[in-house]
Amino acid sequence: MTKIITTKAVRLKYGNSEALHGIDLDFEAKQLTTLIGPSGCGKSTFLRCLNRMNDDIPNVHISGDIKFEGHDIYTNKTDLVALRKEVGMVFQQPTPFPFSVFDNVAFGLRLARIKDKALIEERVIESLKQAAIWNETKDVLNRNAQRFSGGQQQRICIARALAVRPKVVLLDEPTSALDPISSAEVEQTLIQLKRQYTFIMVTHNLQQASRISDQTAFFMNGDLIESGATEKMFIKPKRQMTNDYLNGRFG
Amino acid sequence: MSKKDTENLKDVVNQAIDSQQVVHVKLKDIGQKDVDIDKLTRPSKETHQEYWGRGLSYLAIGLIILLVGSIIGFVGIHGLATFFRDHVNLWQFLSSTDWDPTSGPNHVGALVMIVTSFLVTLLSALVATPFAVAVALFMTEYASKKAASFLQSIIELLVGIPSVVYGFLGLTLVVPVIRAIFGGTGFGILAGMLVLFVMVLPTITSLTVDALNAVPKHFRQASAALGATHWQTIARVVLKVATPRILTAVIFGMARAFGEALAVQMVIGNAVLMPYNLVTPSSTLTSQLTTQIGNTVMGTLANNALWSLALLLLVMSLFFNILVRMIGKKGAK
Ligand SMILES: Nc1ncnc2c1ncn2[C@@H]1O[C@H](COP(=O)(O)OP(=O)(O)OP(=O)(O)O)[C@@H](O)[C@H]1O
Ligand SMILES: [Mg+2]
């Protein structure tokens, strides 16, 4: 198996307080990895390091080594646009722009200066199909994307992220703002796609993690406690702390 | 009923009173001696305060409605007298350029003022908007907090300057420059437009700043995560999302320009001549009002004709208001 993203000794400080105390974690290509752990342990912070979304927050200091396909992504020469085309992101709250469904999904393509209308249309349709939202949107591609249900909006956002054909998609609690039916739909979508893309997902829902992920990493207070194949970890965790967390003894 | 039950009931009733919920309690179920039943029927101090507060605010609202009503009524009665008592034709009023009300009802045409008012308003808003949006973008997207609040205070200062000062500056700085460049007197629409440009700029800018700040942060994040540069995010997301509110800002600016009298009157020339170019003297609805109202006698046609101009201004400000509301509704969709 190939490692698509590797991280070594990643430390991150917000001002003076250190939120990540040296994380070493590698991600397999075409696998779904979930990051779990109690609130405030640094899951989102770590996730945002992987496509440099922390760059926009003032006073952040990051050290360590993060590589995407063997290339350091924290050099001065790294092109953020190119990086984020390869490593897309989906947020906790569905964030469709108040434009039409079509314009939402085409957003990244147009950013990349793709002018070919036929190609854009083809990609939009393909992405909507991949995100399992095509049937609900095919007749209303011109409708404002905010006039859909939360689950539909989130799948439109997944389609939007997929449209630029990223290799990795980061998802920060993509279903936690959704009702059970909508989140089941999103889960289903991820299961169908996980052989084509590399997903790295933060979740608080342990059942969800066990249902859909191949790999799991358990964070606690800014440290990586344990990582490995999901099945193994859930059945027989190596560390006592992991065991306690999985059994709901804290967090 | 046991003593314990009564205690419980008492608690329930008191809690309900405290939380101001309505509860249906069969009073006869409660022992008369056990619960202070008067507490339920006697208006509390809070209720009294509520009556007073509500009464006062209704009174204030009533007064304001009366005031607005009588203003509209007064302007309406006098403004319409031109048409109903002096039998001026409405179409003629709106389409004729012959303005000489002292010579009789066939000489009451306001087209010059209407055209000039619209021209200075549209032109000043047209020129001010790009500047305002640029300044607002700088303040919200690029400037440090310090620089932004410095600019903010400059804008507030500009808003606070009385219009007569703007007019005076226009008269001593703008008019001579125009005269030097284009010849003629220097008075006219161009001078009016330039003065109004400075006057509406802060209005449009500060409302545009609000519009840009109202764009949710998560849109910017989502856009950045899709590989947009800062500028791409501004152009393709922020401005697009804020457009309805920016338009509202522009209309507020136009309303201010349309209604401005003093400063415009000082630089426009005040001749009732059709403006075939931007540098000959002309007259707006407001400048005609301010310069002429002292020269007419109440009740005469000349006076009523001026009231008709005032009515037109009133109708226009109503129109601007409706426009703002319509855009607001469309933006909310
Ligand atoms: N922008 C920020 N500025 C300062 N401190 C921050 C910032 N964002 C997060 N932190 C801090 O960093 C730590 C890790 O936060 P993070 O959001 O990564 O946790 P999380 O594991 O994602 O939690 P949750 O499950 O609640 O989302 C927390 O202590 C938090 O207070
Ligand atoms: Mg988080």
Coordinates of C-alpha atoms and ligand atoms in Angstrom, one line a residue:
Chain A
M1 CA 0.0 0.0 0.0
T2 CA 1.2 3.5 -0.7
K3 CA 1.2 6.3 1.8
I4 CA -0.3 9.4 0.2
I5 CA 0.2 11.8 3.1
T6 CA 2.9 11.5 5.7
T7 CA 3.4 13.6 8.8
K8 CA 6.3 13.7 11.2
A9 CA 6.7 15.5 14.5
V10 CA 3.9 18.0 13.7
R11 CA 3.7 20.6 16.4
L12 CA 1.3 23.5 16.2
K13 CA 1.0 26.5 18.5
Y14 CA -1.9 29.0 18.7
G15 CA 0.0 31.9 20.1
N16 CA 1.7 30.5 23.2
S17 CA -0.5 27.4 23.7
E18 CA 0.5 24.3 21.9
A19 CA -2.4 22.4 20.5
L20 CA -0.4 19.5 18.8
H21 CA 2.6 18.0 20.6
G22 CA 4.3 16.2 17.8
I23 CA 2.1 14.0 15.6
D24 CA 3.5 11.2 13.5
L25 CA 0.7 9.8 11.3
D26 CA 0.7 8.4 7.8
F27 CA -2.3 8.0 5.5
E28 CA -2.9 5.2 3.1
A29 CA -4.1 6.0 -0.4
K30 CA -7.7 5.1 -1.3
Q31 CA -8.6 4.4 2.3
L32 CA -11.0 6.1 4.7
T33 CA -9.3 7.1 7.9
T34 CA -11.2 8.6 10.8
L35 CA -9.7 10.8 13.5
I36 CA -11.5 10.3 16.8
G37 CA -11.0 11.7 20.3
P38 CA -12.6 14.0 22.9
S39 CA -13.5 17.6 22.1
G40 CA -10.6 20.0 22.0
C41 CA -8.0 17.3 21.5
G42 CA -6.8 18.8 18.2
K43 CA -8.5 16.7 15.5
S44 CA -9.7 19.7 13.5
T45 CA -6.4 21.5 14.0
F46 CA -4.5 18.5 12.7
L47 CA -6.9 18.1 9.7
R48 CA -6.5 21.7 8.7
C49 CA -2.7 21.3 8.7
L50 CA -3.0 18.9 5.8
N51 CA -4.3 21.5 3.3
R52 CA -2.8 24.4 5.1
M53 CA -6.1 25.9 6.1
N54 CA -4.4 27.0 9.4
D55 CA -2.4 29.5 7.4
D56 CA -5.3 32.0 7.5
I57 CA -5.5 32.0 11.3
P58 CA -3.2 34.7 12.8
N59 CA -0.5 33.7 15.2
V60 CA -0.3 30.1 14.3
H61 CA 3.1 28.4 14.4
I62 CA 3.6 25.0 12.7
S63 CA 6.7 22.9 12.8
G64 CA 7.4 19.3 11.7
D65 CA 7.2 17.7 8.3
I66 CA 4.1 17.1 6.2
K67 CA 4.4 15.5 2.8
F68 CA 1.9 15.0 0.1
E69 CA 3.0 12.3 -2.3
G70 CA 6.6 12.8 -1.1
H71 CA 6.6 16.6 -1.5
D72 CA 6.9 18.9 1.5
I73 CA 3.8 21.1 1.5
Y74 CA 5.2 23.7 3.9
T75 CA 7.9 25.1 1.7
N76 CA 7.9 28.7 0.6
K77 CA 7.4 27.6 -2.9
T78 CA 4.3 25.5 -2.3
D79 CA 1.4 26.7 -4.3
L80 CA -1.6 26.7 -2.1
V81 CA -4.0 26.7 -5.1
A82 CA -2.3 23.5 -6.5
L83 CA -2.2 21.9 -3.0
R84 CA -5.9 22.5 -2.3
K85 CA -6.8 21.2 -5.7
E86 CA -5.2 17.9 -4.7
V87 CA -6.4 18.0 -1.1
G88 CA -10.0 19.2 -0.9
M89 CA -12.1 19.8 2.2
V90 CA -15.7 19.5 3.4
F91 CA -16.8 21.3 6.6
Q92 CA -19.0 20.5 9.5
Q93 CA -21.7 23.0 8.5
P94 CA -22.8 22.5 4.9
T95 CA -21.4 25.6 3.1
P96 CA -23.0 25.8 -0.3
F97 CA -22.6 29.3 -1.8
P98 CA -26.0 31.1 -2.4
F99 CA -25.6 30.3 -6.1
S100 CA -27.2 27.6 -8.3
V101 CA -26.3 24.0 -7.7
F102 CA -24.5 24.0 -11.1
D103 CA -22.4 27.1 -10.2
N104 CA -21.5 25.7 -6.8
V105 CA -20.2 22.5 -8.3
A106 CA -18.5 24.3 -11.1
F107 CA -16.8 26.8 -8.8
G108 CA -13.5 25.0 -8.4
L109 CA -13.3 24.2 -12.1
R110 CA -13.8 27.8 -13.0
L111 CA -11.2 28.9 -10.5
A112 CA -8.8 26.6 -12.3
R113 CA -9.7 28.6 -15.5
I114 CA -11.3 25.7 -17.3
K115 CA -13.2 27.4 -20.1
D116 CA -14.5 24.4 -22.0
K117 CA -18.3 24.5 -21.3
A118 CA -18.8 20.9 -22.3
L119 CA -16.1 19.7 -20.0
I120 CA -17.4 21.8 -17.1
E121 CA -20.9 20.4 -17.6
E122 CA -19.6 16.8 -17.9
R123 CA -17.6 17.2 -14.6
V124 CA -20.5 18.8 -12.8
I125 CA -22.8 16.0 -13.7
E126 CA -20.2 13.3 -12.9
S127 CA -19.5 14.8 -9.5
L128 CA -23.1 15.1 -8.6
K129 CA -23.6 11.5 -9.5
Q130 CA -20.5 10.5 -7.5
A131 CA -21.9 12.4 -4.5
A132 CA -25.2 10.6 -4.9
I133 CA -27.1 13.8 -5.2
W134 CA -27.7 13.7 -9.0
N135 CA -31.3 12.3 -8.8
E136 CA -32.4 15.1 -6.5
T137 CA -30.7 17.9 -8.5
K138 CA -30.8 16.9 -12.1
D139 CA -34.1 18.8 -12.8
V140 CA -33.2 21.8 -10.7
L141 CA -29.6 22.5 -11.4
N142 CA -30.4 26.2 -11.6
R143 CA -32.0 26.3 -8.1
N144 CA -30.2 28.1 -5.3
A145 CA -28.2 25.4 -3.5
Q146 CA -29.2 26.8 -0.2
R147 CA -32.8 25.8 -0.9
F148 CA -32.1 22.1 -0.3
S149 CA -32.1 20.1 2.9
G150 CA -29.0 20.0 5.1
G151 CA -28.1 16.5 3.9
Q152 CA -28.6 17.5 0.3
Q153 CA -26.5 20.6 0.8
Q154 CA -23.7 18.6 2.4
R155 CA -23.7 16.2 -0.6
I156 CA -23.7 19.2 -3.0
C157 CA -20.6 20.3 -1.0
I158 CA -19.0 16.9 -1.4
A159 CA -19.8 17.1 -5.2
R160 CA -18.2 20.5 -5.2
A161 CA -15.0 19.2 -3.6
L162 CA -14.9 16.2 -5.9
A163 CA -15.4 18.3 -9.1
V164 CA -11.7 19.3 -9.3
R165 CA -10.7 15.6 -8.9
P166 CA -8.7 15.9 -5.7
K167 CA -6.7 12.9 -4.6
V168 CA -7.5 13.5 -0.9
V169 CA -10.7 14.9 0.7
L170 CA -10.6 16.1 4.3
L171 CA -14.0 16.0 6.1
D172 CA -14.4 17.7 9.5
E173 CA -17.5 16.2 11.2
P174 CA -19.4 16.2 7.9
T175 CA -22.5 14.6 9.4
S176 CA -22.7 16.1 12.9
A177 CA -25.0 19.0 11.8
L178 CA -27.3 16.6 10.0
D179 CA -30.3 14.5 11.1
P180 CA -29.9 10.7 11.2
I181 CA -31.4 10.1 7.7
S182 CA -29.3 12.8 6.0
S183 CA -26.2 11.6 7.7
A184 CA -26.9 8.0 6.7
E185 CA -27.1 9.3 3.1
V186 CA -23.7 11.1 3.4
E187 CA -22.2 8.0 4.9
Q188 CA -23.5 5.8 2.1
T189 CA -21.9 8.3 -0.4
L190 CA -18.6 8.0 1.4
I191 CA -18.7 4.2 1.4
Q192 CA -19.3 4.2 -2.3
L193 CA -16.5 6.6 -3.1
K194 CA -13.8 5.3 -0.8
R195 CA -12.1 3.1 -3.3
Q196 CA -11.6 6.1 -5.6
Y197 CA -10.5 8.7 -3.2
T198 CA -8.5 9.0 0.0
F199 CA -10.8 10.3 2.8
I200 CA -9.6 11.7 6.1
M201 CA -12.6 12.3 8.4
V202 CA -13.0 13.7 11.8
T203 CA -16.0 12.3 13.7
H204 CA -17.4 12.1 17.2
N205 CA -19.7 9.3 16.2
L206 CA -17.8 6.1 17.1
Q207 CA -20.3 3.8 15.4
Q208 CA -19.9 5.8 12.3
A209 CA -16.1 5.4 12.5
S210 CA -16.5 1.7 13.0
R211 CA -19.0 1.4 10.2
I212 CA -17.2 3.2 7.4
S213 CA -13.5 3.6 8.1
D214 CA -10.6 1.4 7.2
Q215 CA -8.1 3.1 9.5
T216 CA -8.7 5.0 12.8
A217 CA -6.4 7.4 14.7
F218 CA -7.2 8.3 18.3
F219 CA -6.2 11.7 19.6
M220 CA -6.1 13.0 23.1
N221 CA -4.9 16.4 24.4
G222 CA -2.9 17.1 21.4
D223 CA -1.2 13.7 21.2
L224 CA -1.8 10.8 18.9
I225 CA -2.4 7.9 21.3
E226 CA -3.0 5.0 18.9
S227 CA -3.6 4.4 15.2
G228 CA -4.2 1.4 13.0
A229 CA -6.8 -0.7 11.3
T230 CA -10.3 0.2 12.5
E231 CA -11.4 -3.3 13.2
K232 CA -8.4 -4.2 15.3
M233 CA -8.6 -1.0 17.3
F234 CA -12.2 -1.3 18.1
I235 CA -12.0 -4.9 19.1
K236 CA -8.6 -5.0 20.8
P237 CA -7.1 -1.5 21.4
K238 CA -3.5 -1.5 22.4
R239 CA -3.7 1.3 24.9
Q240 CA -5.8 1.5 28.0
M241 CA -6.7 5.1 27.2
T242 CA -8.1 4.1 23.9
N243 CA -10.1 1.3 25.5
D244 CA -11.6 3.7 28.0
Y245 CA -12.6 6.2 25.3
L246 CA -14.1 3.6 23.1
N247 CA -16.2 2.4 26.0
G248 CA -17.4 5.8 26.8
R249 CA -15.5 6.2 30.0
F250 CA -14.6 9.8 29.3
G251 CA -14.7 12.5 26.6
Chain B
M1 CA -56.6 17.0 50.7
S2 CA -53.5 16.2 52.8
K3 CA -51.1 18.8 54.0
K4 CA -48.4 17.5 51.7
D5 CA -50.6 17.8 48.6
T6 CA -51.4 21.4 49.4
E7 CA -47.8 22.2 49.8
N8 CA -47.1 20.7 46.3
L9 CA -49.9 22.6 44.7
K10 CA -48.7 25.8 46.3
D11 CA -45.3 25.2 44.7
V12 CA -46.8 24.5 41.3
V13 CA -48.9 27.6 41.4
N14 CA -46.1 29.8 42.6
Q15 CA -43.8 28.5 40.0
A16 CA -46.4 29.1 37.3
I17 CA -46.8 32.6 38.5
D18 CA -43.1 33.2 38.5
S19 CA -42.7 31.9 35.0
Q20 CA -45.8 33.8 33.9
Q21 CA -47.3 30.6 32.4
V22 CA -51.0 30.3 32.3
V23 CA -52.2 27.3 34.3
H24 CA -55.6 25.9 34.8
V25 CA -56.1 25.2 38.4
K26 CA -59.4 24.4 39.9
L27 CA -59.4 26.9 42.7
K28 CA -61.8 24.9 44.8
D29 CA -59.3 22.0 44.8
I30 CA -56.9 24.2 46.7
G31 CA -57.7 24.9 50.3
Q32 CA -58.6 28.6 50.7
K33 CA -56.4 29.0 53.7
D34 CA -53.5 27.1 52.2
V35 CA -52.8 29.2 49.2
D36 CA -52.9 33.0 48.8
I37 CA -55.5 33.0 46.0
D38 CA -55.5 36.8 45.7
K39 CA -52.0 36.4 44.3
L40 CA -53.5 35.0 41.2
T41 CA -56.0 37.7 40.6
R42 CA -54.3 40.8 41.9
P43 CA -52.2 42.5 39.1
S44 CA -48.5 42.3 40.2
K45 CA -46.1 45.2 40.1
E46 CA -44.5 43.8 37.0
T47 CA -47.9 43.8 35.2
H48 CA -48.4 47.5 36.2
Q49 CA -45.0 48.3 34.8
E50 CA -45.9 46.5 31.6
Y51 CA -49.1 48.6 31.2
W52 CA -47.2 51.8 31.7
G53 CA -44.4 50.9 29.4
R54 CA -46.8 49.8 26.7
G55 CA -48.9 52.8 27.1
L56 CA -46.0 55.2 26.8
S57 CA -44.6 53.5 23.7
Y58 CA -48.1 53.5 22.1
L59 CA -48.4 57.2 22.8
A60 CA -45.0 57.9 21.2
I61 CA -45.9 55.8 18.2
G62 CA -49.2 57.6 17.9
L63 CA -47.6 61.0 18.0
I64 CA -45.1 60.0 15.3
I65 CA -47.8 58.6 13.1
L66 CA -49.8 61.8 13.5
L67 CA -46.7 63.9 12.6
V68 CA -45.9 61.9 9.5
G69 CA -49.5 61.9 8.5
S70 CA -49.8 65.6 8.8
I71 CA -46.6 66.2 6.9
I72 CA -47.8 64.1 4.0
G73 CA -51.3 65.6 4.2
F74 CA -50.0 69.1 4.2
V75 CA -47.5 68.7 1.3
G76 CA -50.2 66.6 -0.5
I77 CA -52.9 69.3 -0.2
H78 CA -50.7 72.1 -1.3
G79 CA -48.9 70.2 -3.9
L80 CA -52.2 68.9 -5.5
A81 CA -53.8 72.3 -5.4
T82 CA -51.7 73.2 -8.4
F83 CA -53.6 70.6 -10.3
F84 CA -57.1 70.7 -8.8
R85 CA -57.5 74.4 -8.0
D86 CA -55.3 76.0 -10.5
H87 CA -56.0 73.4 -13.2
V88 CA -52.5 72.8 -14.3
N89 CA -52.3 69.7 -16.5
L90 CA -50.3 66.9 -14.8
W91 CA -48.8 65.8 -18.0
Q92 CA -47.7 69.3 -18.8
F93 CA -46.2 69.6 -15.3
L94 CA -44.1 66.5 -15.9
S95 CA -43.1 67.1 -19.5
S96 CA -42.9 70.8 -20.2
T97 CA -39.7 72.8 -19.8
D98 CA -41.5 76.1 -19.5
W99 CA -41.2 77.1 -15.8
D100 CA -42.7 80.5 -15.0
P101 CA -45.6 79.9 -12.6
T102 CA -46.1 83.7 -12.0
S103 CA -47.3 83.9 -15.6
G104 CA -50.2 81.5 -15.2
P105 CA -51.1 77.8 -15.2
N106 CA -49.8 77.2 -18.8
H107 CA -46.2 77.9 -17.6
V108 CA -45.9 75.2 -14.9
G109 CA -43.5 72.6 -16.4
A110 CA -41.0 71.0 -14.1
L111 CA -39.1 68.8 -16.6
V112 CA -35.9 70.8 -16.3
M113 CA -35.8 70.2 -12.5
I114 CA -36.8 66.6 -12.8
V115 CA -34.1 65.8 -15.4
T116 CA -31.4 67.8 -13.6
S117 CA -32.2 66.1 -10.2
F118 CA -32.0 62.7 -11.8
L119 CA -28.8 63.5 -13.7
V120 CA -26.9 64.8 -10.7
T121 CA -28.1 61.9 -8.6
L122 CA -27.4 59.1 -11.0
L123 CA -24.0 60.5 -12.1
S124 CA -22.8 61.1 -8.5
A125 CA -23.9 57.6 -7.5
L126 CA -22.3 56.1 -10.6
V127 CA -19.0 57.7 -9.9
A128 CA -19.1 57.2 -6.1
T129 CA -20.0 53.5 -6.1
P130 CA -16.7 52.1 -7.5
F131 CA -14.7 54.3 -5.1
A132 CA -16.9 53.3 -2.2
V133 CA -16.7 49.5 -3.0
A134 CA -12.9 49.8 -3.4
V135 CA -12.5 51.6 -0.1
A136 CA -14.9 49.2 1.7
L137 CA -13.0 46.2 0.3
F138 CA -9.7 47.7 1.5
M139 CA -11.2 48.2 4.9
T140 CA -12.7 44.8 5.3
E141 CA -10.2 42.6 3.4
Y142 CA -6.8 44.1 3.4
A143 CA -6.3 46.8 6.0
S144 CA -5.1 46.1 9.5
K145 CA -7.6 46.7 12.3
K146 CA -5.9 50.0 13.1
A147 CA -6.0 51.3 9.5
A148 CA -9.6 50.2 9.1
S149 CA -10.8 52.0 12.2
F150 CA -8.8 55.1 11.2
L151 CA -10.6 55.1 7.8
Q152 CA -13.9 54.5 9.6
S153 CA -13.4 57.6 11.7
I154 CA -12.6 59.6 8.6
I155 CA -15.8 58.4 7.0
E156 CA -17.8 59.4 10.1
L157 CA -16.1 62.8 10.0
L158 CA -17.2 63.2 6.3
V159 CA -20.7 62.3 7.2
G160 CA -20.8 64.9 9.9
I161 CA -19.7 67.9 7.9
P162 CA -22.7 70.2 7.3
S163 CA -23.8 70.4 3.7
V164 CA -23.3 74.1 3.5
V165 CA -19.6 73.5 4.0
Y166 CA -19.5 71.1 1.1
G167 CA -21.4 73.7 -1.0
F168 CA -19.0 76.4 0.0
L169 CA -16.0 74.3 -0.9
G170 CA -17.6 73.5 -4.2
L171 CA -18.2 77.1 -4.9
T172 CA -14.7 78.2 -4.2
L173 CA -12.8 75.2 -5.5
V174 CA -14.8 73.2 -8.0
V175 CA -16.7 75.9 -9.9
P176 CA -13.6 78.0 -10.8
V177 CA -11.7 74.9 -12.0
I178 CA -14.6 73.9 -14.2
R179 CA -14.8 77.5 -15.5
A180 CA -11.1 77.4 -16.3
I181 CA -11.3 74.1 -18.1
F182 CA -14.6 74.3 -19.9
G183 CA -15.3 78.0 -20.1
G184 CA -18.7 79.4 -19.2
T185 CA -19.7 80.1 -15.7
G186 CA -18.6 76.9 -14.1
F187 CA -21.9 76.3 -12.5
G188 CA -23.9 73.3 -13.6
I189 CA -24.5 69.6 -13.3
L190 CA -20.8 68.7 -13.3
A191 CA -20.1 70.9 -10.3
G192 CA -23.2 69.5 -8.5
M193 CA -22.2 66.0 -9.3
L194 CA -18.7 66.5 -8.0
V195 CA -20.0 68.0 -4.7
L196 CA -22.6 65.2 -4.3
F197 CA -19.9 62.6 -5.1
V198 CA -18.0 63.6 -2.0
M199 CA -21.2 63.8 0.0
V200 CA -22.6 60.3 -0.9
L201 CA -19.2 58.6 -0.8
P202 CA -19.1 58.1 3.0
T203 CA -22.8 56.9 3.0
I204 CA -22.3 54.3 0.4
T205 CA -18.9 53.3 1.8
S206 CA -20.0 52.7 5.3
L207 CA -23.1 50.7 4.3
T208 CA -20.9 48.7 1.9
V209 CA -18.6 47.9 4.7
D210 CA -21.6 46.5 6.6
A211 CA -22.6 44.5 3.6
L212 CA -19.2 42.9 3.2
N213 CA -18.9 42.2 6.9
A214 CA -22.2 40.4 6.8
V215 CA -20.9 37.8 4.4
P216 CA -20.5 34.7 6.5
K217 CA -16.9 33.6 7.3
H218 CA -17.6 30.1 6.2
F219 CA -18.1 31.1 2.6
R220 CA -14.6 32.5 2.6
Q221 CA -13.2 29.4 4.1
A222 CA -15.0 27.1 1.7
S223 CA -13.8 29.2 -1.2
A224 CA -10.2 29.1 0.0
A225 CA -10.4 25.3 0.5
L226 CA -11.4 25.0 -3.1
G227 CA -8.2 26.7 -4.1
A228 CA -9.3 30.2 -4.5
T229 CA -6.9 33.0 -3.9
H230 CA -7.9 35.9 -1.7
W231 CA -8.8 38.0 -4.7
Q232 CA -10.7 35.2 -6.3
T233 CA -12.7 34.7 -3.2
I234 CA -13.5 38.4 -3.0
A235 CA -14.5 38.7 -6.7
R236 CA -16.5 35.4 -7.0
V237 CA -18.0 34.9 -3.5
V238 CA -17.9 38.0 -1.2
L239 CA -19.0 40.6 -3.7
K240 CA -21.5 38.3 -5.3
V241 CA -23.1 37.4 -1.9
A242 CA -23.1 41.0 -0.8
T243 CA -24.5 42.5 -4.0
P244 CA -28.1 43.0 -2.8
R245 CA -26.9 44.9 0.2
I246 CA -24.4 46.9 -1.8
L247 CA -27.2 47.9 -4.1
T248 CA -29.2 49.0 -1.1
A249 CA -26.2 51.1 0.0
V250 CA -26.1 52.8 -3.5
I251 CA -29.8 53.6 -3.3
F252 CA -29.4 55.1 0.1
G253 CA -26.7 57.2 -1.4
M254 CA -28.9 58.2 -4.2
A255 CA -31.7 59.1 -1.9
R256 CA -29.3 61.4 0.0
A257 CA -28.1 63.0 -3.3
F258 CA -31.6 63.4 -4.6
G259 CA -32.8 65.2 -1.5
E260 CA -29.7 67.4 -0.9
A261 CA -30.6 71.0 -1.4
L262 CA -28.1 73.5 0.1
A263 CA -24.8 72.3 -1.3
V264 CA -26.3 71.7 -4.8
Q265 CA -28.0 75.1 -4.9
M266 CA -24.7 76.7 -4.3
V267 CA -23.0 75.2 -7.4
I268 CA -25.7 74.3 -9.9
G269 CA -26.5 77.8 -11.1
N270 CA -30.2 77.8 -10.5
A271 CA -31.3 78.7 -13.9
V272 CA -34.3 76.8 -15.2
L273 CA -32.7 75.8 -18.4
M274 CA -32.7 72.3 -19.9
P275 CA -29.2 70.9 -19.3
Y276 CA -27.9 70.1 -22.8
N277 CA -24.5 69.7 -21.4
L278 CA -23.0 69.2 -17.9
V279 CA -21.4 72.7 -17.6
T280 CA -24.3 75.1 -18.1
P281 CA -26.3 76.4 -15.2
S282 CA -29.4 74.4 -14.4
S283 CA -31.7 73.8 -11.4
T284 CA -32.8 70.8 -9.4
L285 CA -36.1 70.2 -7.6
T286 CA -34.5 71.0 -4.3
S287 CA -32.5 74.0 -5.4
Q288 CA -35.6 75.5 -7.0
L289 CA -37.4 75.1 -3.8
T290 CA -34.8 76.6 -1.6
T291 CA -34.1 79.6 -3.9
Q292 CA -37.8 80.4 -4.7
I293 CA -39.9 79.6 -1.6
G294 CA -39.2 83.0 0.0
N295 CA -40.3 84.8 -3.2
T296 CA -43.9 83.5 -3.3
V297 CA -47.0 84.2 -1.4
M298 CA -48.9 81.3 0.3
G299 CA -51.9 80.3 -1.7
T300 CA -50.8 81.7 -5.1
L301 CA -50.1 79.5 -8.0
A302 CA -46.4 80.2 -7.8
N303 CA -46.4 78.9 -4.2
N304 CA -48.5 75.9 -5.0
A305 CA -46.3 75.0 -7.9
L306 CA -43.3 74.8 -5.5
W307 CA -45.4 72.6 -3.2
S308 CA -45.9 70.3 -6.2
L309 CA -42.1 70.1 -6.5
A310 CA -42.0 69.2 -2.8
L311 CA -44.6 66.5 -3.4
L312 CA -42.6 65.1 -6.2
L313 CA -39.6 64.9 -3.8
L314 CA -41.7 63.1 -1.3
V315 CA -42.9 60.6 -3.8
M316 CA -39.4 60.0 -5.0
S317 CA -38.1 59.3 -1.5
L318 CA -41.0 56.8 -1.1
F319 CA -39.9 55.2 -4.3
F320 CA -36.3 54.8 -3.0
N321 CA -37.7 53.3 0.1
I322 CA -39.7 50.8 -1.8
L323 CA -36.8 50.0 -4.0
V324 CA -34.6 49.2 -0.9
R325 CA -37.3 46.9 0.5
M326 CA -37.7 45.1 -2.8
I327 CA -34.0 44.5 -3.1
G328 CA -33.8 43.4 0.6
K329 CA -36.6 40.8 0.0
K330 CA -35.0 39.5 -3.1
G331 CA -31.6 39.2 -1.4
A332 CA -33.2 37.3 1.5
K333 CA -34.4 34.6 -0.9
Ligands
LIG1 N1 -8.2 29.6 16.2 C1 -7.8 29.2 17.4 N2 -7.1 30.0 18.2 C2 -6.7 29.6 19.4 N3 -6.9 28.3 19.8 C3 -7.5 27.5 19.1 C4 -8.0 27.8 17.8 N4 -8.6 26.7 17.3 C5 -8.6 25.8 18.2 N5 -7.9 26.2 19.3 C6 -7.5 25.4 20.4 O1 -6.8 24.2 20.0 C7 -7.2 23.1 20.7 C8 -7.7 22.0 19.7 O2 -8.8 22.5 19.0 P1 -9.5 21.7 17.8 O3 -10.5 22.6 17.3 O4 -8.5 21.2 16.9 O5 -10.2 20.5 18.6 P2 -11.1 19.3 18.1 O6 -10.5 18.0 18.4 O7 -11.4 19.5 16.6 O8 -12.4 19.5 18.9 P3 -13.9 19.3 18.5 O9 -14.1 17.8 18.6 O10 -14.7 20.0 19.6 O11 -14.1 19.9 17.2 C9 -8.3 23.5 21.6 O12 -7.8 23.6 22.9 C10 -8.8 24.8 21.1 O13 -9.2 25.6 22.2
MG2 MG -13.2 20.1 15.5

